[in-house]
Amino acid sequence: MKDTQIAKLIAAEAKRQREGLELIPSENYVSKEVREAMSSVLTNKYSEGYPGKRYYGGQVNTDKIEQLAIDRAKSLFKSDHANVQPHSGAPANEAVYHAWLEPGDTIMGMELSHGGHLTHGRPGTISAKLFNFVRYGIKDIETGEIDYDQMRAVALKTKPKIILAGYSSYPRELDYAKFAAIGNEVGAMLMADMAHIAGLIAGGVLANPFDSGFHVMTTTTHKTLRGPRGAMILSRGSVSNPLRPVEKTLENLPTLIDRTVFPGLQGGPHMHIIAAKAVALFEAAQPEYKDYCKQVLSNAQALARGLIQRGFKLITNGTDNHMMVADIQSSFGFDGSVAELTLDRIGLTLNKNVIPDDPLPPYKPSGIRLGTPAVTTRGLKEEHMDQIAKWISLALKRRNSETDLDKLGKEVKQLATQFPLP
Ligand SMILES: *Cc1c(COP(=O)(O)O)cnc(C)c1O
């Protein structure tokens, strides 16, 4: 690369990724094939529209590529339709809101500090300015059970047009059938934001919301699904010409969504990324991917056990999925940002995180969030999770000793370099 400044920084980032262990639950390592598709000549092409209905010429190959991505997504997630064009998770959610709602309409989502995502109505976001968000939350912090009675009471009172299931920092499974019962009672559209767990649904280790009657599912493609940075919108209903207006009915959701993504919200799709999504979906349909998903969950169990044995307080006392949230403030007397910095220092990357009803502010919250998708892709197993829990505990206890942190850092690097990046 002639641009030596960027070349050096990319090389340094590759080294950082190689020598450390990635515990941020929303991150992963893509395959060489996914990266090849992303860096292909497809980035040169404009393809506004949808397969067979484009505004530019030269689509012989791109139409087939996008159709493959669509077909693979539909078969993997059991949906009637897939839109593979959203540039990322946030615009995918935005597109669904705008496909179904008018400004001022109500959306019911998870309490943000209980696990909901920024795009579920965090004050200051565009969706929070346009729509009215109401909340459900956890009833019992010890078990993580959602308060479905409260959800129903609020839904009956506020008549949300969308009930949104999904989270970024909630370690348990949701009862989608209960969401659906409440949604059907109040006539809400049922939307699942599966950004974190889509891969685990595809791999068959977590429930698919469509099996409980959900209408729409959004997901990023770069988290557990292990594809390029991007997103998809899956829906139930019948598909018609995406370039013609249709009536706002549940049956028409696929078309309403297509029209909102393009031309409503985006211009030309990123064809190199869509090809990489197709490759990731192909990989997720292979038998090895199921094994990967099972290992992600057993590694999460092992990491949770290792932390609990060392005195950590985990929110809901464990996990059913790939992630966990630990309350650092109550166990150690310092906040999650201090823990994040200390662990970064020894090559363990994770993020500070709010805990339910956190008394501390979001930039200095009480907790940290950890997950196993990335380390599992590297090939780490249960015994390594116990070792990681031990390092975390030691580093936080001896965080003022430079010598101890140096020593732990060397141990982390030694293990990490035995497990090359894909
Ligand atoms: C990550 C995430 C998103 C947003 O994805 P981006 O690609 O970062 O825009 C949306 N919803 C949930 C639940 C997420 O975890």
mmCIF file with all atom_site columns, C-alpha atoms and ligand atoms in Angstrom, residues 26 87-91 93 117 119-120 166-168 193-196 220 222-223 229-231 369, ligand 1:
data_model
loop_
_atom_site.group_PDB
_atom_site.id
_atom_site.type_symbol
_atom_site.label_atom_id
_atom_site.label_alt_id
_atom_site.label_comp_id
_atom_site.label_asym_id
_atom_site.label_entity_id
_atom_site.label_seq_id
_atom_site.pdbx_PDB_ins_code
_atom_site.Cartn_x
_atom_site.Cartn_y
_atom_site.Cartn_z
_atom_site.occupancy
_atom_site.B_iso_or_equiv
_atom_site.pdbx_formal_charge
_atom_site.auth_seq_id
_atom_site.auth_comp_id
_atom_site.auth_asym_id
_atom_site.auth_atom_id
_atom_site.pdbx_PDB_model_num
ATOM   1  C CA . SER A 1 26  ? -20.931 -7.938  19.730 1.00 0.00 ? 26  SER A CA 1
ATOM   2  C CA . HIS A 1 87  ? -26.035 -0.647  5.898  1.00 0.00 ? 87  HIS A CA 1
ATOM   3  C CA . SER A 1 88  ? -26.093 -1.478  9.593  1.00 0.00 ? 88  SER A CA 1
ATOM   4  C CA . GLY A 1 89  ? -28.302 -2.461  12.515 1.00 0.00 ? 89  GLY A CA 1
ATOM   5  C CA . ALA A 1 90  ? -29.422 1.039   13.457 1.00 0.00 ? 90  ALA A CA 1
ATOM   6  C CA . PRO A 1 91  ? -30.705 1.979   9.963  1.00 0.00 ? 91  PRO A CA 1
ATOM   7  C CA . ASN A 1 93  ? -34.417 -0.705  12.834 1.00 0.00 ? 93  ASN A CA 1
ATOM   8  C CA . HIS A 1 117 ? -30.321 -1.009  22.539 1.00 0.00 ? 117 HIS A CA 1
ATOM   9  C CA . THR A 1 119 ? -32.046 2.353   18.730 1.00 0.00 ? 119 THR A CA 1
ATOM   10 C CA . HIS A 1 120 ? -34.877 1.309   21.056 1.00 0.00 ? 120 HIS A CA 1
ATOM   11 C CA . GLY A 1 166 ? -34.486 -7.768  21.586 1.00 0.00 ? 166 GLY A CA 1
ATOM   12 C CA . TYR A 1 167 ? -31.488 -6.557  23.507 1.00 0.00 ? 167 TYR A CA 1
ATOM   13 C CA . SER A 1 168 ? -27.799 -5.798  23.612 1.00 0.00 ? 168 SER A CA 1
ATOM   14 C CA . ASP A 1 193 ? -34.229 -7.119  17.008 1.00 0.00 ? 193 ASP A CA 1
ATOM   15 C CA . MET A 1 194 ? -31.904 -10.133 17.012 1.00 0.00 ? 194 MET A CA 1
ATOM   16 C CA . ALA A 1 195 ? -28.686 -8.218  16.288 1.00 0.00 ? 195 ALA A CA 1
ATOM   17 C CA . HIS A 1 196 ? -26.724 -10.047 18.967 1.00 0.00 ? 196 HIS A CA 1
ATOM   18 C CA . THR A 1 220 ? -26.853 -7.103  12.182 1.00 0.00 ? 220 THR A CA 1
ATOM   19 C CA . HIS A 1 222 ? -21.398 -8.867  11.998 1.00 0.00 ? 222 HIS A CA 1
ATOM   20 C CA . LYS A 1 223 ? -22.081 -10.157 15.507 1.00 0.00 ? 223 LYS A CA 1
ATOM   21 C CA . ARG A 1 229 ? -20.594 -5.138  9.137  1.00 0.00 ? 229 ARG A CA 1
ATOM   22 C CA . GLY A 1 230 ? -24.167 -4.673  7.945  1.00 0.00 ? 230 GLY A CA 1
ATOM   23 C CA . ALA A 1 231 ? -27.737 -5.761  8.581  1.00 0.00 ? 231 ALA A CA 1
ATOM   24 C CA . ARG A 1 369 ? -20.244 -6.902  29.658 1.00 0.00 ? 369 ARG A CA 1
HETATM 25 C C1 . LIG B 2 .   ? -25.661 -3.890  17.727 1.00 0.00 ? 1   LIG B C1 1
HETATM 26 C C2 . LIG B 2 .   ? -27.095 -3.674  17.810 1.00 0.00 ? 1   LIG B C2 1
HETATM 27 C C3 . LIG B 2 .   ? -27.761 -2.809  16.918 1.00 0.00 ? 1   LIG B C3 1
HETATM 28 C C4 . LIG B 2 .   ? -27.071 -1.826  16.020 1.00 0.00 ? 1   LIG B C4 1
HETATM 29 O O1 . LIG B 2 .   ? -26.217 -2.257  15.100 1.00 0.00 ? 1   LIG B O1 1
HETATM 30 P P1 . LIG B 2 .   ? -25.191 -1.267  14.387 1.00 0.00 ? 1   LIG B P1 1
HETATM 31 O O2 . LIG B 2 .   ? -24.707 -2.117  13.269 1.00 0.00 ? 1   LIG B O2 1
HETATM 32 O O3 . LIG B 2 .   ? -24.147 -0.922  15.397 1.00 0.00 ? 1   LIG B O3 1
HETATM 33 O O4 . LIG B 2 .   ? -25.927 -0.066  13.912 1.00 0.00 ? 1   LIG B O4 1
HETATM 34 C C5 . LIG B 2 .   ? -29.148 -2.751  16.974 1.00 0.00 ? 1   LIG B C5 1
HETATM 35 N N1 . LIG B 2 .   ? -29.825 -3.485  17.870 1.00 0.00 ? 1   LIG B N1 1
HETATM 36 C C6 . LIG B 2 .   ? -29.225 -4.289  18.766 1.00 0.00 ? 1   LIG B C6 1
HETATM 37 C C7 . LIG B 2 .   ? -30.051 -5.065  19.743 1.00 0.00 ? 1   LIG B C7 1
HETATM 38 C C8 . LIG B 2 .   ? -27.839 -4.390  18.773 1.00 0.00 ? 1   LIG B C8 1
HETATM 39 O O5 . LIG B 2 .   ? -27.250 -5.160  19.684 1.00 0.00 ? 1   LIG B O5 1
#
